[in-house]
PDB file of C-alpha atoms in Angstrom:
ATOM      1  CA  MET A 244      61.152   7.380  75.556  1.00  0.00           C
ATOM      2  CA  THR A 245      58.255   6.957  77.954  1.00  0.00           C
ATOM      3  CA  THR A 246      58.322   4.359  80.720  1.00  0.00           C
ATOM      4  CA  PRO A 247      55.158   2.610  81.878  1.00  0.00           C
ATOM      5  CA  ASN A 248      53.573   3.830  85.089  1.00  0.00           C
ATOM      6  CA  THR A 249      53.159   1.508  88.069  1.00  0.00           C
ATOM      7  CA  GLN A 250      49.636   0.430  87.091  1.00  0.00           C
ATOM      8  CA  GLN A 251      50.761  -0.360  83.537  1.00  0.00           C
ATOM      9  CA  GLN A 252      53.775  -2.266  84.849  1.00  0.00           C
ATOM     10  CA  ASP A 253      51.564  -4.353  87.149  1.00  0.00           C
ATOM     11  CA  ALA A 254      49.188  -5.170  84.300  1.00  0.00           C
ATOM     12  CA  MET A 255      52.067  -6.193  82.006  1.00  0.00           C
ATOM     13  CA  LEU A 256      53.645  -8.335  84.705  1.00  0.00           C
ATOM     14  CA  LYS A 257      50.333 -10.104  85.346  1.00  0.00           C
ATOM     15  CA  ARG A 258      49.923 -10.815  81.629  1.00  0.00           C
ATOM     16  CA  LEU A 259      53.480 -12.108  81.400  1.00  0.00           C
ATOM     17  CA  ALA A 260      52.975 -14.325  84.434  1.00  0.00           C
ATOM     18  CA  ARG A 261      49.966 -15.887  82.679  1.00  0.00           C
ATOM     19  CA  VAL A 262      52.057 -16.444  79.543  1.00  0.00           C
ATOM     20  CA  GLU A 263      54.784 -17.979  81.686  1.00  0.00           C
ATOM     21  CA  GLY A 264      52.209 -20.372  83.132  1.00  0.00           C
ATOM     22  CA  GLN A 265      51.068 -21.291  79.639  1.00  0.00           C
ATOM     23  CA  ILE A 266      54.657 -22.009  78.579  1.00  0.00           C
ATOM     24  CA  ARG A 267      55.195 -24.207  81.626  1.00  0.00           C
ATOM     25  CA  GLY A 268      51.997 -26.021  80.713  1.00  0.00           C
ATOM     26  CA  ILE A 269      53.283 -26.595  77.183  1.00  0.00           C
ATOM     27  CA  GLN A 270      56.525 -27.983  78.577  1.00  0.00           C
ATOM     28  CA  ALA A 271      54.554 -30.384  80.763  1.00  0.00           C
ATOM     29  CA  MET A 272      52.440 -31.466  77.786  1.00  0.00           C
ATOM     30  CA  ILE A 273      55.577 -32.240  75.805  1.00  0.00           C
ATOM     31  CA  ARG A 274      57.047 -34.222  78.706  1.00  0.00           C
ATOM     32  CA  ARG A 275      53.816 -36.232  78.983  1.00  0.00           C
ATOM     33  CA  GLY A 276      53.919 -36.955  75.256  1.00  0.00           C
ATOM     34  CA  GLU A 277      50.583 -35.374  74.470  1.00  0.00           C
ATOM     35  CA  GLU A 278      49.305 -35.058  70.911  1.00  0.00           C
ATOM     36  CA  CYS A 279      51.019 -32.505  68.684  1.00  0.00           C
ATOM     37  CA  GLU A 280      47.677 -30.908  67.796  1.00  0.00           C
ATOM     38  CA  ALA A 281      46.939 -30.136  71.466  1.00  0.00           C
ATOM     39  CA  ILE A 282      50.451 -28.786  71.999  1.00  0.00           C
ATOM     40  CA  ALA A 283      50.209 -26.635  68.867  1.00  0.00           C
ATOM     41  CA  GLN A 284      46.902 -25.214  70.114  1.00  0.00           C
ATOM     42  CA  GLN A 285      48.560 -24.177  73.366  1.00  0.00           C
ATOM     43  CA  PHE A 286      51.495 -22.651  71.470  1.00  0.00           C
ATOM     44  CA  ALA A 287      49.015 -20.555  69.491  1.00  0.00           C
ATOM     45  CA  ALA A 288      47.259 -19.445  72.684  1.00  0.00           C
ATOM     46  CA  ALA A 289      50.574 -18.475  74.296  1.00  0.00           C
ATOM     47  CA  CYS A 290      51.588 -16.511  71.194  1.00  0.00           C
ATOM     48  CA  LYS A 291      48.270 -14.671  71.195  1.00  0.00           C
ATOM     49  CA  ALA A 292      48.629 -13.856  74.903  1.00  0.00           C
ATOM     50  CA  LEU A 293      52.150 -12.534  74.340  1.00  0.00           C
ATOM     51  CA  ASP A 294      50.926 -10.429  71.417  1.00  0.00           C
ATOM     52  CA  LYS A 295      48.176  -8.986  73.644  1.00  0.00           C
ATOM     53  CA  ALA A 296      50.767  -8.096  76.278  1.00  0.00           C
ATOM     54  CA  PHE A 297      52.911  -6.377  73.662  1.00  0.00           C
ATOM     55  CA  PHE A 298      50.022  -4.407  72.187  1.00  0.00           C
ATOM     56  CA  ALA A 299      48.837  -3.368  75.667  1.00  0.00           C
ATOM     57  CA  MET A 300      52.329  -2.005  76.335  1.00  0.00           C
ATOM     58  CA  VAL A 301      52.404  -0.113  73.039  1.00  0.00           C
ATOM     59  CA  ALA A 302      48.908   1.281  73.631  1.00  0.00           C
ATOM     60  CA  GLY A 303      49.958   2.445  77.087  1.00  0.00           C
ATOM     61  CA  LEU A 304      52.993   4.215  75.679  1.00  0.00           C
ATOM     62  CA  ILE A 305      50.931   5.906  72.958  1.00  0.00           C
ATOM     63  CA  ALA A 306      48.313   7.071  75.468  1.00  0.00           C
ATOM     64  CA  ASP A 307      50.911   8.885  77.558  1.00  0.00           C
TER      65      ASP A 307
END
C-alpha cells in the first residue's frame, strides 16, 4: 500500500484541521442553543469537507 508523500500529508492535515474547526464551531452552536436548521447546515458543510479530504487522499494514492 502506498503512503502519502510529505506534501500530500500536509494538505490532508490542513483539511482535517479545518474540519476540526468546523466541528468545534458546531459544538459551540449547540451550547449556545442555536437553531437546529443552522446547526444542520454546519453539519452538512463539515461532512462535505471531510468527504473532500477523503477523496483528495484517494486521488493522491491513485496518482502514485
